[in-house]
Amino acid sequence: MKKLFILLFSFLTITAQAASSEGGEFKPGDMITHHIADDYSWHFADGAVLYLPVILIDNGKPVVFSSSNFYNENHELVPYNGYKMEHGHIYKVNAAGEPIEGYKGLYDISITKNVASMFVSVALLFFVFFSIAGSYKKNAGRAPRGMQSFFEPIIIFIRDEIAKANIGPKYERYMPYLLTIFFFIWFNNLLGLMPGGANLTGNIAVTLVLATMTLLITVFSGNKSYWGHIFATPGVPKWLAPIMIPVELIGIFTKPFSLMVRLFANITAGHIIILSLFSLIFIFQSIAVGPLSVAFATFMNFLELFVALLQAYIFTLLSAMYFGGAVEEHDHVDDMGHGDGHH
Amino acid sequence: MELVTPNFGLIFWQLVTFLIVLFLLTKFAWKPIMNALRERETSIENALSAAEKAKLEMQGLKAENEKLLAEARMERDKILKEASDAGNALVENARNKANEEGARLIAQAREAIENEKRAALTEVKNMAAALSVDIAERILRRELNDPQAQQALAQDYIREVTLN
């Protein structure tokens, strides 16, 4: 942990120095934004930069090249092959090297830092869970061992406390999804805390996709009583329907929306706090602030380890609750409880 | 603003990757793991219920054993009682028989004694009769020789035979 921490510290220091050397003075806001935002290259340390491939679909034609082409030898941004990178985005440029305003048909599906980090986490997920599945086959009917015994209680917890408790007898269908989002979010949260790690789960595009999946699964597994609750809420007078139906329909979307924002905001906020604590050293330009910053950042890092697990749990739990609400058979009319509560 | 604007490329990769992950993990990890867990749970459940059944069976056997033991004990007591009864009866019988035999022997002895006595008495009577006859003969023979004594005797007889 100590080593890890020194490593993390050195990364931040170097990046901060880089930021200050470029802009003349240290701007913590820029440094932090740069750190939590996506990028076309992966900075491990100054000089140790992995330039990731840029993949563009320009009017249906795929264009692939390395992102290192956007930099000249002085590390300045230059146009390449009719494209230019500005403020973390790639634009089509004209002959003069100016971005073409309102150019449509350019889709950027580059392997960015976040995508690369996701691939790493996916490889890790595959490695961990395929080997666990293998050990289940190998020690069939015997006590779990090694990695298996670490993950088995978590899997059983998700099954019993999250799926069974909130979805009911039809829980089995949803187990693969719940397990996948739980471990996907948890692993990526943890990888984001690693030195040089990308802020993947703190990216709204990622949480948007995850929340949309939950939304789609909820809507498609909604049974008669679920839709009945939305279009003819039991126990509510008919004349209230013009108000109730829109409110209920908005409710369908606000639930996954909250999932999206919660995960994004929690993870991003954690990163911002840790980075801010380190920035204090450079703001005050004093070594004396160092130990204090480090102490606070260490504490925050431990807190973030907990948040990483907690957010994965909450996302999974709430998804399970929404699925539970969609498949539940309501036999009581007075139940108006939709939303995050237990039914 | 940059932070809350979803990036198209990342959405694309996230969607594709997540679906692949979901599919592969479901097929090669979650299904086998969940099945293994379920199998293990059912086997544990079965083992537990089998143990419970065995326990009940054991209890049943124990109860049966105790019943058998109690029955055996009762049987033993019965046999012992019967034996002692039979013994008593035998002793009683023997005693009765002995008594009877004794009584019979005594009766027999008494009868024999009686017979002997009677025979002895008869003999004594006969002897007495013979003696008296003998004595009477001798007396008569002597008396007839003396008419006066004859007279006196006759006189005695007459005196004895009083006509009353």
Short mmCIF file of C-alpha atoms in Angstrom, two decimals:
data_model
loop_
_atom_site.label_atom_id
_atom_site.label_comp_id
_atom_site.label_asym_id
_atom_site.label_seq_id
_atom_site.Cartn_x
_atom_site.Cartn_y
_atom_site.Cartn_z
CA MET A 1 0.00 0.00 0.00
CA LYS A 2 2.84 2.34 0.88
CA LYS A 3 4.59 1.62 -2.38
CA LEU A 4 1.35 2.03 -4.25
CA PHE A 5 0.88 5.33 -2.58
CA ILE A 6 4.32 6.62 -3.39
CA LEU A 7 3.66 5.62 -6.95
CA LEU A 8 0.35 7.45 -7.01
CA PHE A 9 2.01 10.46 -5.47
CA SER A 10 4.75 10.52 -8.05
CA PHE A 11 2.28 10.31 -10.92
CA LEU A 12 0.32 13.23 -9.66
CA THR A 13 3.44 15.23 -9.01
CA ILE A 14 4.72 14.72 -12.49
CA THR A 15 1.42 15.54 -14.11
CA ALA A 16 1.12 18.62 -11.99
CA GLN A 17 4.58 19.70 -12.96
CA ALA A 18 3.79 19.08 -16.56
CA ALA A 19 0.65 21.15 -16.23
CA SER A 20 2.48 23.97 -14.55
CA SER A 21 5.35 23.96 -16.99
CA GLU A 22 2.97 24.23 -19.90
CA GLY A 23 0.73 26.94 -18.56
CA GLY A 24 3.43 28.85 -16.74
CA GLU A 25 1.65 28.53 -13.42
CA PHE A 26 -0.13 25.63 -11.75
CA LYS A 27 -3.86 25.53 -12.41
CA PRO A 28 -5.42 22.86 -10.18
CA GLY A 29 -8.72 23.03 -12.05
CA ASP A 30 -7.07 22.18 -15.36
CA MET A 31 -5.00 19.43 -13.79
CA ILE A 32 -8.04 17.83 -12.17
CA THR A 33 -10.22 18.13 -15.25
CA HIS A 34 -7.43 16.64 -17.32
CA HIS A 35 -7.18 13.74 -14.88
CA ILE A 36 -10.79 12.78 -14.68
CA ALA A 37 -11.57 13.36 -18.35
CA ASP A 38 -11.08 10.86 -21.13
CA ASP A 39 -7.99 11.12 -23.32
CA TYR A 40 -6.57 9.78 -26.56
CA SER A 41 -3.35 8.73 -24.85
CA TRP A 42 -2.61 7.06 -21.55
CA HIS A 43 -0.08 8.87 -19.38
CA PHE A 44 1.50 6.51 -16.91
CA ALA A 45 4.30 8.91 -16.08
CA ASP A 46 6.07 11.74 -17.81
CA GLY A 47 7.68 10.17 -20.82
CA ALA A 48 5.82 6.89 -20.34
CA VAL A 49 2.87 7.66 -22.57
CA LEU A 50 0.86 5.09 -24.42
CA TYR A 51 -0.60 6.65 -27.57
CA LEU A 52 -3.89 4.91 -28.23
CA PRO A 53 -5.38 4.31 -31.66
CA VAL A 54 -7.79 6.86 -33.09
CA ILE A 55 -10.69 5.27 -34.94
CA LEU A 56 -12.92 7.58 -36.92
CA ILE A 57 -15.89 6.86 -39.13
CA ASP A 58 -15.86 9.68 -41.66
CA ASN A 59 -18.94 9.52 -43.86
CA GLY A 60 -19.04 5.75 -43.41
CA LYS A 61 -15.34 5.30 -44.15
CA PRO A 62 -13.23 4.02 -41.28
CA VAL A 63 -10.00 5.88 -40.56
CA VAL A 64 -7.48 4.45 -38.12
CA PHE A 65 -4.20 6.01 -36.97
CA SER A 66 -2.19 6.52 -33.81
CA SER A 67 -3.01 9.51 -31.66
CA SER A 68 0.71 10.32 -31.50
CA ASN A 69 0.29 11.83 -34.99
CA PHE A 70 -1.51 14.80 -33.41
CA TYR A 71 1.67 15.92 -31.67
CA ASN A 72 4.84 17.29 -33.22
CA GLU A 73 8.27 16.79 -31.70
CA ASN A 74 7.72 19.78 -29.36
CA HIS A 75 4.58 18.18 -28.04
CA GLU A 76 2.35 20.73 -29.72
CA LEU A 77 -0.98 19.84 -31.27
CA VAL A 78 -0.91 19.68 -35.06
CA PRO A 79 -3.49 18.67 -37.65
CA TYR A 80 -3.03 15.25 -39.19
CA ASN A 81 -4.58 13.79 -42.32
CA GLY A 82 -7.36 16.40 -42.29
CA TYR A 83 -8.23 15.95 -38.60
CA LYS A 84 -7.26 17.98 -35.56
CA MET A 85 -7.54 17.39 -31.86
CA GLU A 86 -8.76 20.33 -29.82
CA HIS A 87 -9.87 20.34 -26.19
CA GLY A 88 -10.01 16.57 -26.15
CA HIS A 89 -12.13 16.26 -29.27
CA ILE A 90 -11.27 15.42 -32.84
CA TYR A 91 -12.55 17.74 -35.57
CA LYS A 92 -12.40 17.61 -39.33
CA VAL A 93 -10.28 20.52 -40.53
CA ASN A 94 -10.11 22.44 -43.80
CA ALA A 95 -7.00 23.18 -45.79
CA ALA A 96 -6.12 26.09 -43.52
CA GLY A 97 -6.13 23.80 -40.48
CA GLU A 98 -9.30 25.31 -39.02
CA PRO A 99 -12.09 23.02 -37.74
CA ILE A 100 -15.05 22.89 -40.12
CA GLU A 101 -18.10 24.26 -38.32
CA GLY A 102 -21.13 22.01 -38.24
CA TYR A 103 -19.47 19.11 -40.02
CA LYS A 104 -21.70 16.05 -39.78
CA GLY A 105 -20.85 12.45 -40.48
CA LEU A 106 -17.74 12.19 -38.35
CA TYR A 107 -18.07 9.54 -35.68
CA ASP A 108 -15.27 9.11 -33.22
CA ILE A 109 -14.97 5.59 -31.83
CA SER A 110 -11.33 5.81 -30.81
CA ILE A 111 -9.85 3.50 -28.24
CA THR A 112 -9.47 6.19 -25.61
CA LYS A 113 -7.91 5.88 -22.19
CA ASN A 114 -11.25 4.90 -20.71
CA VAL A 115 -11.90 2.29 -23.38
CA ALA A 116 -8.41 0.85 -22.94
CA SER A 117 -8.89 0.78 -19.18
CA MET A 118 -12.20 -0.96 -19.68
CA PHE A 119 -10.50 -3.59 -21.82
CA VAL A 120 -8.00 -4.16 -19.03
CA SER A 121 -10.80 -4.55 -16.50
CA VAL A 122 -12.68 -6.86 -18.84
CA ALA A 123 -9.58 -9.02 -19.23
CA LEU A 124 -9.31 -9.10 -15.45
CA LEU A 125 -13.00 -9.98 -15.10
CA PHE A 126 -12.64 -12.81 -17.61
CA PHE A 127 -9.49 -14.09 -15.95
CA VAL A 128 -10.98 -14.02 -12.47
CA PHE A 129 -14.40 -15.45 -13.21
CA PHE A 130 -13.44 -17.99 -15.82
CA SER A 131 -10.85 -19.41 -13.45
CA ILE A 132 -13.43 -19.42 -10.65
CA ALA A 133 -15.90 -21.22 -12.89
CA GLY A 134 -13.11 -23.67 -13.68
CA SER A 135 -12.41 -24.31 -10.03
CA TYR A 136 -16.11 -24.98 -9.48
CA LYS A 137 -15.85 -27.65 -12.11
CA LYS A 138 -12.62 -28.98 -10.64
CA ASN A 139 -13.77 -29.12 -7.02
CA ALA A 140 -17.36 -29.99 -7.76
CA GLY A 141 -19.22 -30.63 -4.54
CA ARG A 142 -16.24 -29.73 -2.39
CA ALA A 143 -15.45 -26.71 -0.25
CA PRO A 144 -14.35 -23.61 -2.18
CA ARG A 145 -10.70 -22.70 -2.15
CA GLY A 146 -8.48 -19.77 -3.10
CA MET A 147 -10.09 -17.06 -5.19
CA GLN A 148 -13.27 -19.11 -5.25
CA SER A 149 -13.72 -18.76 -1.52
CA PHE A 150 -13.22 -15.01 -1.71
CA PHE A 151 -15.82 -14.43 -4.40
CA GLU A 152 -18.33 -17.09 -3.44
CA PRO A 153 -19.75 -15.20 -0.43
CA ILE A 154 -20.11 -12.10 -2.60
CA ILE A 155 -21.92 -14.04 -5.32
CA ILE A 156 -24.15 -15.65 -2.71
CA PHE A 157 -24.77 -12.26 -1.12
CA ILE A 158 -25.86 -10.85 -4.48
CA ARG A 159 -28.08 -13.84 -5.05
CA ASP A 160 -29.69 -14.01 -1.62
CA GLU A 161 -29.68 -10.46 -0.30
CA ILE A 162 -30.03 -8.52 -3.53
CA ALA A 163 -31.76 -10.71 -6.11
CA LYS A 164 -33.90 -13.05 -4.01
CA ALA A 165 -34.85 -10.38 -1.49
CA ASN A 166 -35.89 -7.77 -4.05
CA ILE A 167 -37.02 -9.62 -7.15
CA GLY A 168 -38.74 -12.62 -5.63
CA PRO A 169 -39.18 -16.05 -7.18
CA LYS A 170 -38.22 -14.91 -10.69
CA TYR A 171 -34.79 -13.75 -9.52
CA GLU A 172 -32.82 -16.35 -11.42
CA ARG A 173 -33.31 -14.67 -14.81
CA TYR A 174 -31.69 -11.50 -13.58
CA MET A 175 -28.73 -13.06 -11.81
CA PRO A 176 -26.29 -12.88 -14.76
CA TYR A 177 -27.02 -9.20 -15.31
CA LEU A 178 -26.82 -8.32 -11.63
CA LEU A 179 -23.57 -10.22 -11.13
CA THR A 180 -22.08 -8.68 -14.25
CA ILE A 181 -22.91 -5.07 -13.36
CA PHE A 182 -21.80 -5.57 -9.77
CA PHE A 183 -18.39 -6.93 -10.65
CA PHE A 184 -17.99 -4.69 -13.68
CA ILE A 185 -18.61 -1.57 -11.60
CA TRP A 186 -16.59 -2.77 -8.64
CA PHE A 187 -13.56 -3.80 -10.69
CA ASN A 188 -13.60 -0.57 -12.67
CA ASN A 189 -14.05 1.53 -9.54
CA LEU A 190 -11.00 -0.14 -8.03
CA LEU A 191 -8.96 0.15 -11.21
CA GLY A 192 -9.85 3.84 -11.30
CA LEU A 193 -8.23 4.21 -7.90
CA MET A 194 -5.00 2.66 -9.12
CA PRO A 195 -2.19 5.02 -10.00
CA GLY A 196 -2.59 6.02 -13.61
CA GLY A 197 -6.02 4.43 -13.65
CA ALA A 198 -8.76 5.88 -15.78
CA ASN A 199 -11.90 7.40 -14.34
CA LEU A 200 -14.15 4.98 -16.21
CA THR A 201 -17.07 4.58 -13.82
CA GLY A 202 -16.87 8.33 -13.21
CA ASN A 203 -17.68 8.91 -16.85
CA ILE A 204 -21.26 9.73 -17.66
CA ALA A 205 -21.20 7.81 -20.95
CA VAL A 206 -20.42 4.60 -19.07
CA THR A 207 -23.00 5.09 -16.37
CA LEU A 208 -25.49 6.13 -19.05
CA VAL A 209 -25.07 2.80 -20.82
CA LEU A 210 -25.35 0.83 -17.58
CA ALA A 211 -28.44 2.75 -16.47
CA THR A 212 -30.02 2.35 -19.90
CA MET A 213 -29.53 -1.40 -19.67
CA THR A 214 -31.32 -1.44 -16.34
CA LEU A 215 -34.08 0.74 -17.80
CA LEU A 216 -34.54 -1.55 -20.81
CA ILE A 217 -34.57 -4.71 -18.73
CA THR A 218 -37.08 -3.13 -16.34
CA VAL A 219 -39.39 -2.00 -19.13
CA PHE A 220 -39.22 -5.28 -21.02
CA SER A 221 -39.84 -7.38 -17.95
CA GLY A 222 -42.71 -5.18 -16.77
CA ASN A 223 -45.81 -7.31 -16.25
CA LYS A 224 -49.47 -6.38 -16.29
CA SER A 225 -49.52 -5.11 -12.75
CA TYR A 226 -46.41 -2.97 -13.38
CA TRP A 227 -48.06 -1.23 -16.33
CA GLY A 228 -51.32 -1.21 -14.44
CA HIS A 229 -49.62 0.80 -11.74
CA ILE A 230 -48.40 3.27 -14.29
CA PHE A 231 -51.51 3.76 -16.41
CA ALA A 232 -54.17 3.14 -13.79
CA THR A 233 -52.62 3.48 -10.39
CA PRO A 234 -54.82 1.52 -8.01
CA GLY A 235 -56.53 3.53 -5.34
CA VAL A 236 -56.28 6.81 -7.27
CA PRO A 237 -59.47 8.43 -8.66
CA LYS A 238 -59.89 8.33 -12.44
CA TRP A 239 -59.92 12.07 -12.88
CA LEU A 240 -56.36 12.24 -11.54
CA ALA A 241 -55.11 10.12 -14.45
CA PRO A 242 -53.99 13.10 -16.59
CA ILE A 243 -51.62 14.03 -13.78
CA MET A 244 -50.73 10.53 -12.60
CA ILE A 245 -49.83 8.98 -15.95
CA PRO A 246 -47.19 11.58 -16.92
CA VAL A 247 -45.78 11.49 -13.40
CA GLU A 248 -45.53 7.71 -13.52
CA LEU A 249 -44.00 7.79 -17.00
CA ILE A 250 -41.39 10.28 -15.84
CA GLY A 251 -40.82 7.95 -12.89
CA ILE A 252 -39.77 5.18 -15.27
CA PHE A 253 -36.91 7.35 -16.44
CA THR A 254 -35.96 9.09 -13.22
CA LYS A 255 -35.08 5.81 -11.54
CA PRO A 256 -32.32 4.78 -13.95
CA PHE A 257 -31.37 8.45 -14.28
CA SER A 258 -30.62 8.47 -10.58
CA LEU A 259 -28.48 5.36 -11.07
CA MET A 260 -26.53 7.09 -13.80
CA VAL A 261 -25.90 10.28 -11.85
CA ARG A 262 -25.20 8.58 -8.53
CA LEU A 263 -22.42 6.36 -9.80
CA PHE A 264 -20.90 9.07 -12.00
CA ALA A 265 -20.99 11.72 -9.29
CA ASN A 266 -19.69 9.53 -6.48
CA ILE A 267 -16.71 8.23 -8.36
CA THR A 268 -15.84 11.53 -9.99
CA ALA A 269 -16.19 13.37 -6.69
CA GLY A 270 -13.81 10.93 -5.00
CA HIS A 271 -11.22 11.49 -7.70
CA ILE A 272 -11.65 15.25 -7.51
CA ILE A 273 -11.22 15.26 -3.73
CA ILE A 274 -8.03 13.21 -3.81
CA LEU A 275 -6.59 15.30 -6.65
CA SER A 276 -7.57 18.52 -4.85
CA LEU A 277 -5.79 17.40 -1.71
CA PHE A 278 -2.63 16.83 -3.69
CA SER A 279 -3.06 20.14 -5.50
CA LEU A 280 -2.84 21.90 -2.16
CA ILE A 281 0.87 21.12 -2.10
CA PHE A 282 1.39 22.96 -5.36
CA ILE A 283 -0.99 25.76 -4.54
CA PHE A 284 0.86 26.55 -1.32
CA GLN A 285 4.18 25.61 -2.92
CA SER A 286 5.32 24.29 0.42
CA ILE A 287 6.69 20.95 1.46
CA ALA A 288 5.09 21.45 4.86
CA VAL A 289 1.65 20.95 3.35
CA GLY A 290 2.81 17.65 1.88
CA PRO A 291 2.38 15.33 4.88
CA LEU A 292 -1.02 16.79 5.66
CA SER A 293 -2.18 16.38 2.09
CA VAL A 294 -0.83 12.88 1.96
CA ALA A 295 -2.54 11.98 5.23
CA PHE A 296 -5.89 13.30 4.06
CA ALA A 297 -5.50 11.74 0.64
CA THR A 298 -4.63 8.39 2.22
CA PHE A 299 -7.74 8.57 4.31
CA MET A 300 -9.76 9.50 1.23
CA ASN A 301 -8.23 6.64 -0.70
CA PHE A 302 -9.38 4.18 1.94
CA LEU A 303 -12.79 5.81 1.90
CA GLU A 304 -12.82 5.46 -1.88
CA LEU A 305 -12.03 1.76 -1.61
CA PHE A 306 -15.19 1.50 0.45
CA VAL A 307 -17.15 3.75 -1.93
CA ALA A 308 -16.01 1.60 -4.85
CA LEU A 309 -17.71 -1.40 -3.27
CA LEU A 310 -20.66 0.56 -1.94
CA GLN A 311 -21.51 2.14 -5.28
CA ALA A 312 -21.32 -1.21 -7.04
CA TYR A 313 -23.63 -2.62 -4.36
CA ILE A 314 -26.09 0.28 -4.58
CA PHE A 315 -26.25 0.19 -8.37
CA THR A 316 -26.92 -3.56 -8.26
CA LEU A 317 -29.38 -3.32 -5.39
CA LEU A 318 -31.43 -0.55 -7.01
CA SER A 319 -31.43 -2.35 -10.36
CA ALA A 320 -32.72 -5.44 -8.58
CA MET A 321 -35.41 -3.37 -6.89
CA TYR A 322 -36.57 -1.92 -10.21
CA PHE A 323 -36.68 -5.42 -11.71
CA GLY A 324 -38.54 -6.59 -8.62
CA GLY A 325 -41.10 -3.82 -9.08
CA ALA A 326 -41.53 -4.79 -12.72
CA VAL A 327 -42.14 -8.49 -12.15
CA GLU A 328 -43.96 -8.33 -8.83
CA GLU A 329 -47.52 -9.52 -8.66
CA HIS A 330 -49.41 -6.86 -6.77
CA ASP A 331 -52.35 -8.28 -4.93
CA HIS A 332 -52.84 -5.32 -2.64
CA VAL A 333 -54.47 -2.18 -3.98
CA ASP A 334 -53.35 0.16 -1.23
CA ASP A 335 -49.70 -0.25 -2.11
CA MET A 336 -48.60 2.95 -3.79
CA GLY A 337 -44.97 2.32 -3.09
CA HIS A 338 -43.07 2.56 -6.27
CA GLY A 339 -39.61 3.86 -6.32
CA ASP A 340 -36.65 2.89 -4.26
CA GLY A 341 -38.53 1.44 -1.32
CA HIS A 342 -39.23 -2.19 -0.53
CA HIS A 343 -42.57 -3.53 -1.58
CA MET B 1 -19.91 20.79 -19.14
CA GLU B 2 -17.40 18.42 -20.65
CA LEU B 3 -17.93 16.08 -17.70
CA VAL B 4 -21.66 15.60 -18.15
CA THR B 5 -21.64 15.29 -21.92
CA PRO B 6 -21.60 11.63 -22.84
CA ASN B 7 -19.02 10.85 -25.47
CA PHE B 8 -20.27 8.87 -28.47
CA GLY B 9 -17.18 6.70 -28.81
CA LEU B 10 -17.20 5.69 -25.19
CA ILE B 11 -20.93 4.90 -25.29
CA PHE B 12 -20.30 2.72 -28.32
CA TRP B 13 -17.39 0.81 -26.78
CA GLN B 14 -19.06 0.54 -23.41
CA LEU B 15 -22.21 -0.89 -24.98
CA VAL B 16 -20.34 -3.36 -27.18
CA THR B 17 -17.92 -4.43 -24.46
CA PHE B 18 -20.54 -4.69 -21.79
CA LEU B 19 -22.81 -6.83 -23.96
CA ILE B 20 -19.89 -9.12 -24.83
CA VAL B 21 -18.87 -9.31 -21.17
CA LEU B 22 -22.43 -10.00 -20.14
CA PHE B 23 -22.78 -12.73 -22.73
CA LEU B 24 -19.45 -14.43 -22.11
CA LEU B 25 -19.60 -14.22 -18.34
CA THR B 26 -23.18 -15.50 -18.36
CA LYS B 27 -22.28 -18.43 -20.56
CA PHE B 28 -18.92 -19.39 -19.13
CA ALA B 29 -18.94 -18.08 -15.57
CA TRP B 30 -22.29 -17.26 -14.00
CA LYS B 31 -24.20 -20.29 -15.28
CA PRO B 32 -21.60 -22.86 -14.18
CA ILE B 33 -21.02 -21.04 -10.89
CA MET B 34 -24.72 -20.70 -10.09
CA ASN B 35 -25.35 -24.31 -11.07
CA ALA B 36 -22.44 -25.51 -8.96
CA LEU B 37 -23.68 -23.47 -6.02
CA ARG B 38 -27.20 -24.80 -6.44
CA GLU B 39 -25.97 -28.35 -6.75
CA ARG B 40 -23.84 -28.00 -3.69
CA GLU B 41 -26.70 -26.47 -1.75
CA THR B 42 -29.09 -29.22 -2.74
CA SER B 43 -26.51 -31.86 -1.87
CA ILE B 44 -25.97 -30.24 1.53
CA GLU B 45 -29.72 -29.99 1.98
CA ASN B 46 -30.10 -33.64 1.05
CA ALA B 47 -27.30 -34.66 3.35
CA LEU B 48 -28.87 -32.72 6.18
CA SER B 49 -32.32 -34.16 5.63
CA ALA B 50 -30.81 -37.64 5.32
CA ALA B 51 -29.03 -37.09 8.61
CA GLU B 52 -32.27 -35.89 10.14
CA LYS B 53 -34.02 -38.97 8.81
CA ALA B 54 -31.27 -41.20 10.12
CA LYS B 55 -31.57 -39.49 13.46
CA LEU B 56 -35.30 -40.11 13.52
CA GLU B 57 -34.71 -43.70 12.47
CA MET B 58 -32.16 -44.09 15.21
CA GLN B 59 -34.64 -42.70 17.66
CA GLY B 60 -37.24 -45.11 16.35
CA LEU B 61 -34.81 -47.98 16.66
CA LYS B 62 -33.88 -46.92 20.12
CA ALA B 63 -37.50 -46.74 21.16
CA GLU B 64 -38.08 -50.14 19.61
CA ASN B 65 -35.05 -51.52 21.37
CA GLU B 66 -36.30 -50.16 24.62
CA LYS B 67 -39.70 -51.68 23.96
CA LEU B 68 -38.11 -55.00 23.15
CA LEU B 69 -35.97 -54.77 26.24
CA ALA B 70 -38.97 -53.99 28.38
CA GLU B 71 -40.83 -56.86 26.79
CA ALA B 72 -37.90 -59.17 27.37
CA ARG B 73 -37.72 -58.02 30.95
CA MET B 74 -41.42 -58.68 31.38
CA GLU B 75 -41.03 -62.06 29.76
CA ARG B 76 -38.18 -62.86 32.09
CA ASP B 77 -40.20 -61.83 35.09
CA LYS B 78 -43.07 -63.94 33.87
CA ILE B 79 -40.85 -66.92 33.31
CA LEU B 80 -39.25 -66.53 36.70
CA LYS B 81 -42.63 -66.24 38.32
CA GLU B 82 -43.92 -69.26 36.46
CA ALA B 83 -40.85 -71.22 37.42
CA SER B 84 -41.16 -70.30 41.04
CA ASP B 85 -44.89 -71.07 40.91
CA ALA B 86 -44.16 -74.41 39.34
CA GLY B 87 -41.52 -75.08 41.96
CA ASN B 88 -43.89 -74.15 44.72
CA ALA B 89 -46.58 -76.30 43.21
CA LEU B 90 -44.16 -79.17 42.95
CA VAL B 91 -43.09 -78.78 46.54
CA GLU B 92 -46.71 -78.51 47.65
CA ASN B 93 -47.62 -81.51 45.63
CA ALA B 94 -44.76 -83.50 47.01
CA ARG B 95 -45.67 -82.45 50.49
CA ASN B 96 -49.30 -83.38 49.95
CA LYS B 97 -48.33 -86.69 48.52
CA ALA B 98 -45.95 -87.34 51.37
CA ASN B 99 -48.63 -86.42 53.83
CA GLU B 100 -51.12 -88.64 52.10
CA GLU B 101 -48.61 -91.43 51.93
CA GLY B 102 -47.82 -90.97 55.57
CA ALA B 103 -51.45 -90.93 56.47
CA ARG B 104 -52.04 -94.00 54.41
CA LEU B 105 -49.12 -95.79 56.01
CA ILE B 106 -50.27 -94.78 59.43
CA ALA B 107 -53.76 -95.98 58.63
CA GLN B 108 -52.36 -99.20 57.28
CA ALA B 109 -50.19 -99.65 60.35
CA ARG B 110 -53.12 -98.88 62.56
CA GLU B 111 -55.23 -101.40 60.72
CA ALA B 112 -52.48 -103.98 60.96
CA ILE B 113 -52.09 -103.25 64.64
CA GLU B 114 -55.82 -103.56 65.03
CA ASN B 115 -55.80 -106.83 63.18
CA GLU B 116 -52.92 -108.09 65.24
CA LYS B 117 -54.66 -106.94 68.35
CA ARG B 118 -57.83 -108.61 67.28
CA ALA B 119 -56.00 -111.79 66.44
CA ALA B 120 -54.18 -111.69 69.74
CA LEU B 121 -57.38 -111.06 71.61
CA THR B 122 -59.03 -113.93 69.77
CA GLU B 123 -56.13 -116.10 70.68
CA VAL B 124 -56.26 -114.92 74.24
CA LYS B 125 -60.01 -115.55 74.27
CA ASN B 126 -59.60 -118.94 72.75
CA MET B 127 -56.85 -119.74 75.20
CA ALA B 128 -58.96 -118.44 78.04
CA ALA B 129 -61.87 -120.49 76.83
CA ALA B 130 -59.72 -123.60 76.54
CA LEU B 131 -58.21 -122.91 79.93
CA SER B 132 -61.57 -122.34 81.48
CA VAL B 133 -62.91 -125.42 79.78
CA ASP B 134 -59.88 -127.25 81.02
CA ILE B 135 -60.23 -125.82 84.47
CA ALA B 136 -63.95 -126.49 84.46
CA GLU B 137 -63.34 -130.07 83.32
CA ARG B 138 -60.81 -130.56 86.02
CA ILE B 139 -63.03 -129.00 88.57
CA LEU B 140 -65.98 -130.93 87.38
CA ARG B 141 -63.97 -134.05 87.45
CA ARG B 142 -62.94 -133.40 91.05
CA GLU B 143 -66.28 -132.09 92.21
CA LEU B 144 -68.21 -135.01 90.97
CA ASN B 145 -66.11 -137.06 93.17
CA ASP B 146 -67.48 -135.14 96.14
CA PRO B 147 -71.36 -135.11 96.25
CA GLN B 148 -71.33 -132.47 99.08
CA ALA B 149 -69.27 -130.04 97.19
CA GLN B 150 -71.50 -130.73 94.26
CA GLN B 151 -74.37 -129.83 96.39
CA ALA B 152 -72.69 -126.64 97.59
CA LEU B 153 -71.89 -125.60 94.05
CA ALA B 154 -75.30 -126.27 92.86
CA GLN B 155 -76.51 -124.27 95.79
CA ASP B 156 -74.19 -121.39 94.76
CA TYR B 157 -75.50 -121.46 91.23
CA ILE B 158 -78.97 -121.37 92.40
CA ARG B 159 -78.20 -118.41 94.62
CA GLU B 160 -76.58 -116.55 91.79
CA VAL B 161 -79.39 -117.21 89.48
CA THR B 162 -81.89 -115.03 91.23
CA LEU B 163 -85.13 -114.78 89.61
CA ASN B 164 -85.73 -111.14 89.47
#
